[in-house]
Coordinates of C-alpha atoms and ligand atoms in Angstrom, one line a residue:
M1 CA -0.9 -31.1 9.1
R2 CA 1.6 -33.7 9.9
T3 CA 4.3 -32.5 12.0
I4 CA 6.8 -35.5 11.1
D5 CA 6.2 -38.2 8.6
W6 CA 8.1 -40.5 6.3
V7 CA 7.9 -39.5 2.7
D8 CA 9.7 -41.1 -0.3
G9 CA 12.4 -42.7 1.9
A10 CA 13.3 -39.8 4.0
I11 CA 11.9 -38.3 7.3
T12 CA 9.9 -35.0 6.5
L13 CA 9.3 -32.6 9.4
V14 CA 7.9 -29.0 10.0
D15 CA 11.1 -26.9 10.6
Q16 CA 9.7 -25.4 14.0
T17 CA 12.6 -23.0 14.4
R18 CA 11.0 -21.0 11.5
L19 CA 7.6 -20.7 13.0
P20 CA 5.5 -18.6 13.4
G21 CA 7.0 -16.7 10.3
E22 CA 6.9 -19.6 8.0
L23 CA 5.7 -22.9 7.7
T24 CA 8.5 -25.1 6.0
Y25 CA 9.5 -28.6 6.0
L26 CA 12.9 -30.2 6.3
R27 CA 13.8 -33.6 4.5
I28 CA 16.2 -35.6 6.6
T29 CA 18.0 -38.5 4.9
T30 CA 20.7 -39.0 7.5
V31 CA 20.9 -39.8 11.3
A32 CA 23.5 -37.1 11.7
D33 CA 21.2 -34.4 10.1
L34 CA 18.3 -35.7 12.3
I35 CA 20.5 -35.2 15.5
D36 CA 21.1 -31.9 14.4
A37 CA 17.4 -31.1 13.9
I38 CA 16.6 -32.4 17.4
Q39 CA 19.1 -30.6 19.1
R40 CA 18.2 -27.1 17.7
L41 CA 14.6 -27.8 18.2
A42 CA 13.8 -28.1 14.7
V43 CA 11.6 -30.9 15.9
R44 CA 10.6 -31.2 19.4
G45 CA 8.2 -32.3 22.1
A46 CA 8.3 -35.7 23.6
P47 CA 6.0 -37.7 21.2
A48 CA 7.3 -36.2 18.2
L49 CA 10.9 -37.2 19.4
G50 CA 9.7 -40.6 19.8
V51 CA 8.5 -40.9 16.3
A52 CA 11.8 -39.1 15.3
G53 CA 13.9 -41.6 17.3
A54 CA 12.1 -44.5 15.6
M55 CA 12.2 -43.2 12.1
G56 CA 16.0 -42.4 12.7
V57 CA 16.6 -46.2 13.3
A58 CA 15.1 -46.7 10.0
L59 CA 17.3 -44.2 8.3
A60 CA 20.3 -45.8 10.0
A61 CA 19.5 -49.1 8.6
R62 CA 20.0 -47.2 5.0
T63 CA 23.0 -45.4 5.9
G64 CA 24.8 -47.7 8.3
E65 CA 25.3 -44.7 11.0
P66 CA 25.2 -45.7 14.7
I67 CA 22.0 -44.9 16.7
A68 CA 23.5 -44.4 20.2
P69 CA 24.2 -40.7 19.5
L70 CA 20.6 -40.5 18.1
R71 CA 19.2 -42.1 21.5
A72 CA 21.1 -39.3 23.6
A73 CA 20.6 -36.3 21.5
R74 CA 18.2 -34.9 24.1
P75 CA 18.2 -36.8 27.6
T76 CA 14.9 -35.6 29.5
A77 CA 12.0 -36.6 27.2
V78 CA 11.9 -40.8 27.7
N79 CA 10.1 -41.1 24.4
L80 CA 13.3 -40.4 22.1
A81 CA 15.2 -43.5 23.6
W82 CA 11.9 -45.3 23.8
G83 CA 11.2 -44.6 20.0
V84 CA 14.8 -45.7 19.0
D85 CA 14.7 -48.8 21.2
Q86 CA 11.2 -49.9 19.9
A87 CA 12.5 -49.6 16.3
A88 CA 15.7 -51.2 17.0
A89 CA 14.1 -54.2 18.4
S90 CA 12.0 -54.7 15.5
A91 CA 12.8 -56.9 12.4
D92 CA 11.6 -54.2 10.5
P93 CA 12.3 -50.9 12.0
L94 CA 10.4 -48.5 9.4
A95 CA 7.2 -50.6 9.9
R96 CA 7.4 -50.2 13.7
A97 CA 8.1 -46.5 13.1
L98 CA 5.1 -46.0 11.1
E99 CA 3.2 -47.8 13.8
I100 CA 4.3 -45.6 16.4
R101 CA 3.3 -42.5 14.1
D102 CA -0.1 -43.9 13.7
E103 CA -0.4 -44.9 17.5
D104 CA 0.5 -41.3 18.4
I105 CA -2.3 -40.0 16.3
A106 CA -4.7 -42.3 17.9
A107 CA -3.5 -41.8 21.4
C108 CA -3.8 -37.9 21.1
L109 CA -7.5 -38.1 20.2
A110 CA -8.1 -40.3 23.3
M111 CA -6.3 -38.1 25.6
G112 CA -8.2 -35.1 24.0
A113 CA -11.8 -36.6 24.8
R114 CA -10.6 -37.9 28.2
G115 CA -9.1 -34.7 29.4
A116 CA -11.9 -32.7 28.1
D117 CA -14.5 -35.0 29.9
L118 CA -12.4 -34.6 33.1
L119 CA -12.4 -30.7 32.8
A120 CA -16.3 -30.8 32.1
E121 CA -16.4 -32.6 35.6
H122 CA -14.6 -29.5 37.2
A123 CA -16.8 -27.2 35.1
A124 CA -13.3 -25.8 33.8
T125 CA -13.4 -23.7 30.6
R126 CA -10.8 -21.2 31.2
V127 CA -7.4 -22.9 31.0
M128 CA -3.7 -22.0 31.4
T129 CA -0.8 -24.0 29.7
V130 CA 3.0 -23.7 29.0
C131 CA 5.3 -24.4 26.3
N132 CA 3.8 -26.2 23.1
T133 CA 2.0 -29.6 23.7
G134 CA -0.1 -29.2 20.2
G135 CA 0.2 -30.9 16.8
L136 CA 3.5 -29.6 16.7
A137 CA 4.9 -31.7 19.7
T138 CA 3.1 -34.7 18.4
V139 CA 2.3 -36.1 14.7
E140 CA -1.0 -34.4 14.3
R141 CA -2.7 -33.3 17.2
G142 CA -1.4 -32.5 20.6
T143 CA -1.4 -33.6 24.4
A144 CA -2.5 -30.8 26.7
L145 CA -3.3 -28.6 23.5
G146 CA -5.2 -31.5 22.2
V147 CA -7.4 -31.2 25.1
I148 CA -7.8 -27.8 24.6
Q149 CA -8.5 -28.4 21.0
T150 CA -11.2 -30.9 21.9
M151 CA -12.7 -28.3 24.3
H152 CA -12.8 -25.8 21.4
E153 CA -14.3 -28.3 19.1
R154 CA -17.1 -29.0 21.8
G155 CA -17.7 -25.3 22.1
V156 CA -16.8 -25.1 25.7
L157 CA -13.5 -23.4 25.6
A158 CA -13.9 -20.0 27.1
E159 CA -10.2 -19.1 26.8
A160 CA -6.6 -20.5 26.7
L161 CA -3.8 -18.4 28.5
A162 CA -0.6 -19.7 27.0
L163 CA 2.8 -18.9 28.8
E164 CA 5.4 -17.4 26.5
T165 CA 8.0 -20.0 27.6
R166 CA 11.3 -18.4 27.9
P167 CA 13.9 -19.1 26.7
L168 CA 12.9 -20.5 23.4
L169 CA 9.4 -19.0 23.3
Q170 CA 7.6 -22.2 22.4
G171 CA 4.4 -20.7 24.0
A172 CA 4.5 -17.4 22.2
R173 CA 6.0 -18.9 18.7
L174 CA 4.2 -22.3 18.5
T175 CA 1.4 -22.5 20.8
A176 CA 0.1 -19.1 19.8
W177 CA 0.3 -20.1 16.4
E178 CA -1.6 -23.4 16.6
L179 CA -4.4 -21.8 18.8
A180 CA -5.0 -19.0 16.0
R181 CA -4.9 -21.9 13.3
M182 CA -7.8 -23.4 15.5
G183 CA -9.6 -20.3 15.8
A184 CA -9.7 -21.0 19.7
P185 CA -9.8 -17.8 22.0
H186 CA -6.4 -17.4 23.5
R187 CA -4.2 -14.8 25.2
L188 CA -0.5 -14.8 25.7
I189 CA 1.3 -14.0 29.1
V190 CA 4.8 -13.6 30.4
D191 CA 5.8 -16.9 32.3
S192 CA 6.1 -15.0 35.7
A193 CA 2.6 -13.9 35.4
G194 CA 1.3 -17.4 35.5
P195 CA 0.9 -18.0 39.3
F196 CA -0.5 -14.6 40.3
L197 CA -3.1 -14.7 37.2
L198 CA -4.2 -18.1 38.9
A199 CA -4.4 -16.5 42.3
R200 CA -6.5 -13.7 40.9
G201 CA -9.0 -16.6 39.5
A202 CA -7.9 -16.1 35.6
A203 CA -8.2 -19.9 34.9
D204 CA -10.0 -22.9 36.1
A205 CA -7.3 -25.6 35.4
V206 CA -3.8 -25.8 34.5
L207 CA -2.9 -28.3 31.7
I208 CA 0.6 -29.4 30.8
G209 CA 2.2 -32.2 28.9
A210 CA 5.1 -34.2 30.1
D211 CA 8.7 -35.5 29.1
R212 CA 9.2 -38.1 31.5
I213 CA 6.8 -39.3 34.2
A214 CA 8.5 -41.3 37.2
A215 CA 7.1 -44.3 38.8
N216 CA 5.8 -42.1 41.8
G217 CA 4.0 -39.6 39.4
D218 CA 6.7 -36.8 39.6
T219 CA 6.6 -35.0 36.2
A220 CA 9.3 -33.6 34.3
N221 CA 8.1 -31.1 31.7
K222 CA 9.1 -27.5 30.5
I223 CA 10.8 -25.1 32.8
G224 CA 7.9 -23.1 34.5
S225 CA 5.6 -26.2 35.0
Y226 CA 6.6 -26.4 38.7
S227 CA 5.8 -22.7 39.4
L228 CA 2.4 -23.2 37.7
A229 CA 1.9 -26.3 39.8
L230 CA 2.6 -24.5 43.0
G231 CA 0.2 -21.5 41.8
A232 CA -2.4 -23.7 40.9
R233 CA -2.2 -25.4 44.5
R234 CA -2.3 -22.2 46.3
A235 CA -5.4 -21.1 44.0
G236 CA -7.2 -24.5 44.3
V237 CA -7.4 -25.3 40.8
P238 CA -6.7 -28.6 39.3
F239 CA -3.2 -29.1 37.8
L240 CA -3.5 -32.0 34.9
V241 CA -0.7 -33.8 33.2
I242 CA -1.8 -34.9 29.8
A243 CA 0.9 -37.3 28.3
P244 CA 0.7 -40.9 26.5
E245 CA 1.7 -44.1 28.3
T246 CA 4.7 -43.9 26.4
T247 CA 6.0 -41.2 28.7
I248 CA 5.5 -43.1 31.8
D249 CA 9.2 -44.5 32.9
L250 CA 8.5 -47.0 35.4
A251 CA 12.2 -47.5 35.6
T252 CA 12.8 -44.2 37.0
P253 CA 11.5 -44.3 40.5
T254 CA 11.1 -40.4 41.4
G255 CA 11.8 -37.2 39.7
D256 CA 15.3 -36.9 41.5
A257 CA 16.6 -39.3 39.2
I258 CA 15.4 -37.6 36.0
H259 CA 18.2 -36.1 33.8
I260 CA 17.4 -32.5 33.4
E261 CA 18.9 -31.1 30.0
D262 CA 20.7 -27.7 30.7
R263 CA 21.0 -25.9 27.1
G264 CA 23.8 -23.6 28.1
A265 CA 24.0 -19.7 28.7
A266 CA 23.6 -18.5 25.1
E267 CA 19.9 -19.1 25.0
V268 CA 19.3 -17.1 28.1
V269 CA 21.6 -14.1 27.7
S270 CA 20.3 -13.4 24.3
L271 CA 16.5 -13.2 22.8
G272 CA 15.8 -13.6 19.3
G273 CA 19.4 -13.4 18.3
V274 CA 19.9 -9.9 20.2
K275 CA 22.3 -10.1 23.3
I276 CA 20.2 -8.9 26.5
A277 CA 23.0 -9.4 29.2
P278 CA 26.5 -7.8 29.8
D279 CA 29.1 -9.8 28.1
G280 CA 30.5 -12.6 30.1
T281 CA 27.4 -13.0 32.0
Q282 CA 27.2 -16.6 33.3
A283 CA 23.8 -18.3 32.9
L284 CA 22.0 -21.6 34.2
N285 CA 19.3 -23.0 31.7
P286 CA 17.4 -26.0 32.6
A287 CA 15.2 -26.7 29.9
F288 CA 12.8 -28.7 32.3
D289 CA 11.7 -28.9 35.7
V290 CA 10.1 -31.7 37.9
T291 CA 6.6 -31.1 39.3
P292 CA 6.5 -33.4 42.5
A293 CA 3.5 -35.9 42.3
D294 CA 1.7 -34.4 45.3
L295 CA 1.1 -31.0 43.3
I296 CA -0.6 -33.1 40.6
T297 CA -4.2 -33.5 40.6
A298 CA -4.5 -36.2 37.8
I299 CA -2.4 -37.7 34.9
V300 CA -4.7 -38.2 31.8
T301 CA -3.2 -40.7 29.3
D302 CA -4.5 -42.6 26.2
R303 CA -5.8 -45.3 28.5
R304 CA -6.5 -44.0 31.7
V305 CA -6.8 -41.2 34.4
I306 CA -4.6 -41.7 37.1
R307 CA -5.8 -39.8 40.2
L308 CA -2.7 -38.9 42.2
D309 CA -4.8 -36.6 44.3
R310 CA -6.6 -39.9 45.3
G311 CA -3.0 -41.8 46.1
E312 CA -3.0 -43.6 42.6
T313 CA 0.2 -44.0 40.8
P314 CA 1.3 -44.8 37.4
Ligands
LIG401 O1 12.1 -28.3 24.8 P1 10.8 -28.9 24.1 O2 10.3 -27.9 23.3 O3 11.1 -30.2 23.4 O4 9.8 -29.0 25.4 C1 8.6 -29.7 25.2 C2 8.0 -29.9 26.2 O5 8.2 -29.7 27.6 C3 6.5 -30.3 26.3 O6 5.7 -30.0 27.1 C4 6.4 -31.9 26.3 O7 7.5 -32.4 25.5 C5 5.1 -32.6 26.2 S1 4.8 -32.3 24.3 C6 3.3 -32.9 23.8

C-alpha cells in the first residue's frame, strides 16, 4: 500500500481520519487542501509529511499558491519543512518530490533491517511502541513499526504492545490496524499502562519514531514517549529511536529549542466526538514531548546506529 503518491497530476493519500473503519483515498490538487489534510491529520507522521511537503511544492508550481503556509502547517516534525525546502530548491520540484518518495521507501527497508539486527543482539522479541510509525506514517513501510514488521517477517516477533495514544488514538486506530494486516501478534494497552508493564517485564525493548532529533540526540516524538523512556530506564530495557537521517536537525542544538505543537482543548475534552469533560473545561494538549538523549539507548537511521548510551551524538 502507498500511503502517499503522485497520480495523474495530483497527490493521492490515504485518509487516515477514516481508519480503521474505511480505507479511502483523497485526491489533492491544491496547496490549501493539502494544508487542511495535514492539519486534521488525514496525512501524518514525519516521513509522510516530508513527502507531502515536497509534493505540495509541485502542486504550488501549478496553482501559483504560496508555500510558506504549507511549510508551517505543523511545526514539530522537521521533515515537513525539509521536504518543502528540498523541492523548492530544485529546478524540478516534482522530480525531487518523487525522489524523496523513493528514498523514503529505501530508508525504511534499511532501518527495518538495522533495527531488527540490533534487537537480535539484545535478544529482544517482545517490544512496546507508541503512536503510529508504520507504513501510514511513511510511504510504504514504517520506521519503528517497520522494525517490528521486519522482526515479524524474520519470525522472531513474540509480541508487539501498542499504546493507544490519546488523544487521537493513532495507536489504537492505525497501529493496531497495520499490525493486524501484517498478521503480527499484538495487544493494545492504554497509555498509562506502558511504564508499569515495562516494570513488570512485559517487553524487552521500547521502539519509537521521531519528529525531530536535535544535535545532542534529544528527540521529539508523540506525547507519551518520554514516560516510556523513563519506564524503560527504570526497567533496564533498551529504548530505541528509529528515524531516517532526514529527521535529524543539526540546526536545533537541544530539545529545549524544539517547538511543540499544542493542538488545543477540543481533542482532550472529547473522545471520538463525544464530550467527556464538563462544559468550559480548559485543557493542555501538547501533541509531542521531548525525550532527553541520556534516556535513549540508540538512534537507528537508514545509514547508521548512533549509540547515545556510548556517548555518540547525531
Ligand atoms: O501527530 P502525528 O500522528 O503526526 O505524530 C506522529 C508521530 O509522533 C510519529 O511517531 C513520528 O512522526 C514518527 S513517524 C515514522
